[in-house]
XYZ file of C-alpha atoms in Angstrom:
426
model
C -59.102 49.315 -5.454
C -56.774 48.762 -2.075
C -59.110 45.582 -1.178
C -58.474 44.232 -4.790
C -54.851 44.898 -4.538
C -54.705 42.885 -1.249
C -56.232 39.923 -2.385
C -54.038 39.640 -5.676
C -50.686 40.077 -3.625
C -52.380 36.981 -1.227
C -52.953 35.240 -4.313
C -49.474 35.572 -5.621
C -47.627 34.429 -1.904
C -50.144 31.444 -2.012
C -48.907 30.812 -5.399
C -45.350 30.916 -4.524
C -45.803 28.755 -1.376
C -47.581 26.023 -3.659
C -44.645 26.089 -6.111
C -42.173 25.964 -3.696
C -43.732 22.993 -1.754
C -44.322 21.020 -4.703
C -41.446 21.759 -6.994
C -38.993 21.761 -3.903
C -36.413 24.146 -5.911
C -34.639 24.772 -2.254
C -34.277 21.247 -1.218
C -32.470 20.326 -4.706
C -30.213 23.040 -4.615
C -29.560 21.788 -1.008
C -28.982 18.302 -2.126
C -26.576 19.391 -5.302
C -24.524 21.953 -2.973
C -24.027 18.912 -0.489
C -22.840 16.472 -2.832
C -20.541 19.009 -4.384
C -18.856 19.827 -1.140
C -18.811 16.114 -0.179
C -17.225 15.206 -3.129
C -14.156 17.940 -2.978
C -14.177 16.944 0.761
C -10.328 17.650 2.311
C -9.398 17.898 5.553
C -8.027 21.405 6.369
C -5.991 22.301 9.739
C -7.972 24.969 11.083
C -4.182 26.758 12.097
C -3.794 27.095 8.351
C -7.025 29.023 7.713
C -9.265 29.347 4.963
C -6.890 30.853 2.818
C -4.776 27.556 2.379
C -8.011 25.483 1.512
C -8.409 28.347 -1.270
C -4.802 27.853 -2.213
C -5.575 23.980 -2.178
C -8.657 24.303 -4.209
C -6.530 26.676 -6.966
C -3.733 24.127 -6.969
C -6.326 21.499 -7.626
C -7.604 23.247 -10.773
C -4.608 24.305 -12.237
C -2.827 20.930 -12.040
C -3.400 18.013 -14.420
C -4.921 15.066 -12.992
C -2.576 12.216 -11.689
C -2.950 9.280 -12.896
C -2.248 6.188 -10.110
C -3.462 8.972 -7.092
C -6.434 7.399 -6.166
C -8.477 7.272 -2.737
C -8.182 4.201 -0.382
C -10.704 1.213 -1.687
C -11.834 0.983 2.128
C -14.343 3.670 1.354
C -14.589 4.768 4.934
C -17.430 7.128 5.770
C -16.423 10.539 7.334
C -18.546 12.949 9.404
C -18.035 16.580 10.774
C -17.816 17.233 14.153
C -17.502 21.010 15.015
C -16.087 22.168 17.863
C -15.681 25.312 20.064
C -11.683 26.525 20.185
C -10.280 29.454 21.801
C -10.378 31.122 18.576
C -14.129 30.464 17.584
C -15.614 28.147 15.837
C -13.740 25.310 13.748
C -14.065 22.022 11.971
C -12.484 18.949 13.010
C -13.236 15.643 10.845
C -12.916 12.297 12.765
C -13.300 8.954 10.756
C -16.780 7.245 11.716
C -16.166 3.915 13.479
C -12.411 4.490 14.344
C -12.816 7.025 17.166
C -14.848 6.516 20.377
C -14.950 7.924 23.543
C -11.995 6.946 26.033
C -11.254 9.680 28.804
C -14.190 10.807 31.229
C -15.632 14.293 31.580
C -14.439 14.562 34.528
C -10.502 12.965 33.625
C -10.927 15.851 31.030
C -11.483 18.913 33.137
C -8.875 17.606 35.861
C -6.146 17.899 33.282
C -7.349 21.255 32.062
C -10.932 22.100 33.296
C -11.274 25.596 31.730
C -10.548 24.838 28.513
C -13.204 24.718 25.609
C -13.555 22.217 22.968
C -11.137 19.316 24.519
C -11.133 16.438 22.335
C -13.507 13.777 23.428
C -12.787 10.809 21.293
C -9.834 9.107 20.872
C -8.640 5.401 20.327
C -9.249 3.283 23.240
C -7.759 -0.057 21.400
C -6.136 -0.781 18.061
C -9.265 -0.384 15.976
C -10.203 -3.233 13.161
C -8.731 -2.696 9.651
C -12.375 -1.621 8.347
C -11.802 1.382 10.276
C -8.776 2.279 8.908
C -8.350 6.362 7.960
C -8.786 7.589 4.826
C -5.451 7.863 2.966
C -3.892 8.534 -0.356
C -2.048 5.333 -1.964
C 1.137 6.059 -3.129
C 2.864 2.959 -3.447
C 4.705 1.779 -6.570
C 4.899 -1.920 -7.058
C 8.895 -1.978 -7.905
C 10.020 0.478 -5.089
C 7.450 -0.133 -2.100
C 7.282 -3.944 -2.382
C 8.611 -5.970 0.314
C 8.008 -5.673 3.942
C 4.953 -4.433 5.635
C 2.948 -8.002 5.612
C 2.194 -10.200 8.740
C 4.765 -12.744 6.813
C 7.309 -10.140 6.311
C 7.062 -7.063 8.931
C 9.614 -4.458 8.544
C 12.102 -3.926 10.976
C 11.468 -0.276 11.110
C 8.382 2.255 9.919
C 8.482 6.104 10.541
C 6.003 8.513 10.750
C 5.905 12.246 10.324
C 3.464 14.859 9.744
C 4.040 18.442 7.445
C 1.843 20.928 6.107
C 2.928 23.244 3.200
C 0.403 26.340 1.617
C 2.741 26.706 -1.036
C 3.003 24.883 -4.453
C 7.278 24.342 -3.596
C 8.180 22.985 -0.543
C 10.716 23.817 1.672
C 14.492 22.411 0.617
C 14.612 20.601 4.100
C 11.828 18.727 3.890
C 12.524 17.849 0.496
C 15.688 16.739 2.142
C 13.934 14.537 4.853
C 11.630 12.658 2.293
C 14.264 11.771 -0.361
C 16.233 10.488 2.515
C 13.255 8.198 3.508
C 12.675 7.242 -0.062
C 16.356 6.189 -0.603
C 16.456 4.197 3.054
C 12.919 2.290 1.651
C 15.187 0.740 -1.054
C 17.886 -0.423 0.759
C 16.407 -1.523 4.331
C 13.210 -3.127 6.025
C 11.842 0.358 6.463
C 8.834 1.918 5.482
C 7.799 5.943 5.657
C 4.172 7.301 6.497
C 3.573 11.328 6.054
C 0.593 12.330 7.262
C -0.496 15.533 5.549
C -3.552 17.609 3.751
C -1.174 19.188 1.717
C -1.467 18.672 -1.993
C 1.966 19.927 -2.629
C 3.299 17.579 -0.027
C 1.213 14.516 -0.944
C 2.652 14.787 -4.863
C 6.244 14.906 -3.697
C 5.481 12.173 -1.691
C 4.050 10.183 -4.406
C 7.143 11.036 -6.869
C 9.050 9.538 -3.850
C 7.094 6.912 -3.132
C 6.540 7.659 0.325
C 2.866 6.345 1.470
C 0.119 9.623 2.651
C -2.367 9.536 5.149
C -4.547 12.083 4.291
C -7.431 12.021 7.139
C -5.987 11.560 10.700
C -7.434 12.896 14.121
C -6.041 16.286 15.282
C -6.791 18.533 18.172
C -9.294 21.962 18.737
C -6.313 23.810 17.092
C -5.527 21.492 14.092
C -2.365 19.517 15.466
C -1.894 15.767 15.090
C -2.397 13.242 17.814
C 0.692 11.474 18.250
C -0.948 8.528 19.484
C -3.433 8.055 16.837
C -0.769 8.128 14.104
C 1.158 5.440 15.684
C -2.336 3.303 16.031
C -2.807 4.125 12.112
C 0.481 3.427 10.767
C 0.344 -0.144 13.041
C -2.820 -0.706 10.619
C -1.072 0.184 7.494
C 2.059 -2.068 8.118
C 3.421 -4.576 10.267
C 6.567 -3.550 11.603
C 8.562 -4.701 15.050
C 8.946 -0.820 15.778
C 6.836 1.794 14.585
C 8.747 5.466 15.076
C 7.729 9.237 15.122
C 10.530 12.009 13.896
C 10.371 15.677 13.154
C 10.046 16.545 9.151
C 13.370 18.669 9.526
C 15.514 15.952 10.769
C 17.994 13.644 8.918
C 19.452 10.556 10.439
C 22.429 8.513 9.289
C 21.535 4.609 8.060
C 23.228 3.309 11.268
C 19.559 3.503 12.667
C 18.702 0.141 10.993
C 21.615 -1.763 12.330
C 21.025 -0.259 15.837
C 17.245 -1.424 15.733
C 18.389 -4.720 14.257
C 20.740 -5.249 17.308
C 18.356 -3.860 19.782
C 15.561 -6.398 18.519
C 17.754 -9.273 19.076
C 18.367 -7.867 22.398
C 14.738 -8.028 23.282
C 14.717 -11.844 21.699
C 17.106 -12.711 24.229
C 15.357 -11.168 26.825
C 18.254 -8.285 27.956
C 15.761 -5.930 27.223
C 11.529 -5.406 28.142
C 9.555 -5.964 24.855
C 8.422 -2.652 25.933
C 10.648 0.373 25.090
C 11.160 3.671 23.279
C 14.142 4.564 21.789
C 14.904 8.464 21.536
C 17.349 10.252 19.609
C 18.994 13.682 20.172
C 19.966 15.858 17.483
C 22.630 18.347 16.566
C 21.366 21.845 15.022
C 23.637 22.380 11.626
C 22.977 25.602 9.550
C 20.822 24.797 6.241
C 23.600 26.481 3.990
C 26.291 23.697 5.079
C 23.978 20.400 4.279
C 24.954 19.155 0.650
C 23.516 15.686 0.010
C 23.795 13.107 -2.506
C 20.930 10.753 -3.145
C 21.960 8.798 -6.134
C 23.372 5.749 -4.205
C 23.378 5.318 -0.270
C 27.093 5.075 -0.581
C 27.190 8.237 -1.757
C 24.337 9.564 0.419
C 26.175 8.038 3.352
C 29.526 10.043 2.377
C 27.917 13.352 2.211
C 25.862 12.864 5.315
C 29.189 12.387 7.367
C 30.409 15.217 6.011
C 27.773 17.524 7.503
C 30.005 19.867 10.058
C 28.522 19.383 13.112
C 29.897 21.960 15.264
C 27.141 23.309 17.553
C 26.721 20.190 19.320
C 23.826 18.106 20.583
C 20.717 19.609 22.116
C 19.784 19.473 25.526
C 18.775 16.095 26.996
C 15.486 17.187 28.007
C 14.494 17.221 24.299
C 14.706 14.577 21.678
C 13.168 14.747 17.782
C 12.989 11.300 16.853
C 11.463 8.130 18.646
C 10.766 4.554 18.007
C 8.087 2.718 19.877
C 8.724 -1.129 20.125
C 5.666 -3.935 19.139
C 4.982 -3.748 23.328
C 5.014 -0.389 23.961
C 1.342 0.750 25.289
C 0.554 3.517 22.793
C -3.368 2.507 23.477
C -3.047 4.422 27.181
C -1.456 6.980 26.061
C -2.954 10.559 26.024
C -4.171 12.527 23.382
C -1.153 15.012 23.516
C -0.166 16.371 20.011
C 2.923 16.762 17.608
C 4.225 20.382 17.022
C 4.016 21.697 20.183
C 6.280 22.409 23.320
C 6.742 19.213 25.907
C 6.133 16.477 23.393
C 9.391 14.781 23.594
C 8.933 15.490 27.748
C 5.358 13.505 27.565
C 6.573 10.998 25.702
C 9.654 10.476 28.231
C 7.790 10.807 31.035
C 4.790 8.536 29.869
C 7.805 5.509 28.873
C 8.855 5.762 32.459
C 5.434 5.804 34.159
C 3.987 2.974 31.724
C 7.153 0.757 32.951
C 8.364 0.444 29.392
C 12.092 1.463 29.368
C 13.716 4.447 27.845
C 16.812 3.592 25.594
C 19.039 6.391 24.330
C 20.491 5.623 20.588
C 21.919 9.388 20.436
C 25.310 7.959 20.550
C 25.052 5.243 18.189
C 23.139 7.188 15.250
C 23.997 10.761 13.831
C 20.837 12.945 13.679
C 20.456 16.333 12.240
C 18.207 18.592 12.623
C 18.245 21.275 9.645
C 18.302 24.719 10.582
C 18.680 26.723 13.914
C 14.952 27.613 14.343
C 13.236 25.811 17.063
C 9.354 25.130 17.412
C 9.353 28.212 19.946
C 9.840 30.418 16.783
C 6.935 28.407 14.891
C 4.608 28.876 17.202
C 5.388 32.202 19.348
C 2.370 33.809 17.910
C -0.335 31.384 18.802
C -2.572 31.504 21.755
C -1.560 30.034 24.894
C -3.608 27.422 25.037
C -2.637 26.111 21.923
C 0.814 26.870 22.795
C 0.628 25.274 25.968
C -1.511 22.576 24.844
C 0.602 19.218 25.920
C 1.231 20.796 29.570
C -2.392 19.405 30.452
C -0.521 15.737 29.920
C 2.741 16.837 31.576
C 4.264 18.761 34.317
C 7.966 20.169 34.612
C 7.782 18.541 38.225
C 8.110 15.297 36.631
C 11.676 16.401 34.546
C 13.457 13.945 36.949
C 11.703 10.903 34.649
C 11.420 12.713 31.528
C 14.949 12.924 30.105
C 17.486 11.360 28.427
C 19.781 12.329 31.643
C 17.658 9.546 33.089
C 17.343 6.772 30.538
C 17.437 3.141 31.412
C 19.616 2.272 28.504
C 22.223 3.498 26.277
C 23.005 1.738 22.832
C 26.649 2.086 22.173
C 29.535 1.473 19.634
C 32.295 0.387 21.506
C 35.239 -0.297 18.616
C 33.537 -3.044 15.956
C 31.058 -3.918 18.726
C 27.552 -2.455 19.416
C 26.617 -2.910 23.090
C 23.420 -2.168 25.236
C 24.496 -0.417 28.430
C 22.269 -0.423 31.412
C 22.089 3.413 33.103
C 22.814 4.158 36.651
C 19.068 6.717 36.498
C 17.845 7.873 39.626
C 14.493 8.793 39.333
C 12.583 11.383 41.700
């Protein structure tokens, strides 16, 4: 009897194996799941964890479809690259064909030999247009037409990055986006937002701000500044490409100042490779009341904001503008949103032989609120918090501050002048 039962059991097992091999239901299921995943692929910064992905998916299901929001027609393929961070396994996504090895392993180890998961891919040169990163196109033919082509380059293109796990955006981010949208209507200017958040993409679309949703991040999910600038140079032709923190407001005088700086470059008064940097004043949010009805209304309301706290220290800056001749390609993979990113930019500017231009006295810059990156990131692990320290050391403070800039852009009466500083470098 037992022998008969064993034979029956063996026959059943053999039949199941044959059925699996012939019909391959597992393979079909795997293929189905893979196609479902790839059709909903989004890049979620590891710092926002799985809860944000869940919220984004819930929002996507709850929100109606949006006419006109489409993926880039370039059909860029994405591939996953798993890296091991300090807090465990995370997944980072890179655009296939855009990134390639640049720094040797020994150089990476020299910068931070004990760090795990240091990115091993980066831009080595401006990639071809076919390798453009995936983006969400939010251009409106009426408001976004104009500058950005070879025939009509923009004076300025400004980049910024933000993430938001809720449907409603913070007021300070809304103000910044609305300001940039207003400037696009009146100046030779474009803005590019780097974000994976659906709520930010929707708000930017409503205000005709272009959004890039696929971009290079480090092991902790922070965007790499160098890659942001290079990607933006592919999207738009511009004389100056900048980066600003997403909680910053700046006066429209920036555009007049940049046109003057470009004219000085054409006359040979300044090197073609330069970086203009801006210090800002901390302002309490409750005192900010802006009108976006028109540019004159905005300008009046902006100038009415009380700036009682004075400027931040000259070792910091919250807005940067890089000339077309600035050697962005040779920058290290420092990230935004972490301490010392501003010090690294100013250090690299001087070290590379480029000119550092202080525009603080000619452009009003405002930081909305009194919080700092330290308050935002104090709970991060040390490798995350000090990530940029592998590229910059405080020993170089003497050449990494606006106190030691090469030029200052000033307004004297009705004249704009470019003054050469008497900087002493250590």
